[in-house]
Every structure is written in structure tokens, then in C-alpha cells.
């Protein structure tokens, strides 16, 4: 599922759109992390980062603790 959020910057009249995809699951296979996405056209992708690195990248450095 992809969500498009319409945003406007303070003092600017022109909107811009942010695309967000929801991750439904994350698993590990050998040295790859598998991200599974939500939705009717859902797909899975492989990334080289560990789950801890993926969370830290997207949620901040403190999110990686305890994973």
C-alpha cells in the first residue's frame, strides 16, 4: 500500500507530496534483510542492511537498540 500525503510548507502556497509505503514484515535470510510491504500490489525487496541498521536509518539511532 502506498500513501500519498499532501504537504504544504509554512509560508509557501505550493503543495508537495510525500509517498509512504508500509512495511508489514521484516526477516533475515543469510546476509540479506527481506522487507515485505502491505497492499494489493505488495512486494518483497532484499537489502544489505541488518534489521537494526534499517530501523536506525528510518527511525533514528535510538530505534536500533533492543533489536
CSV table of C-alpha atoms in Angstrom, one decimal:
chain,number,residue,atom,x,y,z
A,1,UNK,CA,0.0,0.0,0.0
A,2,UNK,CA,1.3,3.4,-0.9
A,3,UNK,CA,0.0,6.5,0.7
A,4,UNK,CA,0.5,10.0,-0.8
A,5,UNK,CA,0.3,12.7,1.8
A,6,UNK,CA,-0.2,16.3,0.6
A,7,UNK,CA,2.0,18.7,2.5
A,8,UNK,CA,2.5,22.4,2.4
A,9,UNK,CA,5.4,24.3,3.9
A,10,UNK,CA,4.7,27.2,6.2
A,11,UNK,CA,4.5,30.4,4.1
A,12,UNK,CA,4.5,28.6,0.8
A,13,UNK,CA,1.4,28.2,-1.4
A,14,UNK,CA,2.7,25.2,-3.5
A,15,UNK,CA,2.0,21.8,-2.0
A,16,UNK,CA,4.3,18.8,-2.4
A,17,UNK,CA,3.5,15.1,-1.9
A,18,UNK,CA,5.2,12.5,0.2
A,19,UNK,CA,5.0,8.9,-0.8
A,20,UNK,CA,4.9,6.4,2.1
A,21,UNK,CA,4.9,2.6,1.8
A,22,UNK,CA,4.0,0.5,4.8
A,23,UNK,CA,6.3,-2.5,5.8
A,24,UNK,CA,4.3,-5.4,7.1
A,25,UNK,CA,7.2,-7.7,7.9
A,26,UNK,CA,11.0,-7.9,8.1
A,27,UNK,CA,13.0,-11.1,8.2
A,28,UNK,CA,16.6,-12.2,7.8
A,29,UNK,CA,17.9,-14.7,5.2
A,30,UNK,CA,21.7,-15.3,5.2
A,31,UNK,CA,23.2,-11.8,4.8
A,32,UNK,CA,20.1,-10.2,3.4
A,33,UNK,CA,17.2,-8.5,5.1
A,34,UNK,CA,13.8,-9.1,3.4
A,35,UNK,CA,11.2,-6.3,3.7
A,36,UNK,CA,7.6,-7.2,2.9
A,37,UNK,CA,5.2,-4.4,2.0
A,38,UNK,CA,1.4,-4.2,2.6
A,39,UNK,CA,-1.2,-3.8,-0.1
A,40,UNK,CA,-2.8,-5.4,-3.1
A,41,UNK,CA,0.4,-4.9,-5.2
A,42,UNK,CA,2.6,-5.9,-2.3
A,43,UNK,CA,6.2,-6.9,-3.0
A,44,UNK,CA,9.3,-8.0,-1.1
A,45,UNK,CA,12.7,-6.5,-1.5
A,46,UNK,CA,16.1,-7.5,-0.3
A,47,UNK,CA,18.5,-5.1,1.3
A,48,UNK,CA,22.1,-5.4,2.6
A,49,UNK,CA,21.5,-3.6,5.9
A,50,UNK,CA,20.7,-5.6,9.0
A,51,UNK,CA,17.2,-5.0,10.6
A,52,UNK,CA,18.9,-2.9,13.3
A,53,UNK,CA,20.5,-0.7,10.6
A,54,UNK,CA,17.2,-0.4,8.7
A,55,UNK,CA,15.4,0.8,11.8
A,56,UNK,CA,18.1,3.2,12.8
A,57,UNK,CA,18.2,4.7,9.3
A,58,UNK,CA,14.4,5.3,9.2
A,59,UNK,CA,13.5,5.9,12.8
A,60,UNK,CA,16.7,7.4,14.3
A,61,UNK,CA,19.7,6.0,16.0
A,62,UNK,CA,17.9,5.1,19.3
A,63,UNK,CA,15.4,2.9,17.4
A,64,UNK,CA,18.1,0.3,16.7
A,65,UNK,CA,18.6,-0.5,20.4
A,66,UNK,CA,17.0,-3.7,21.6
A,67,UNK,CA,16.5,-5.3,18.1
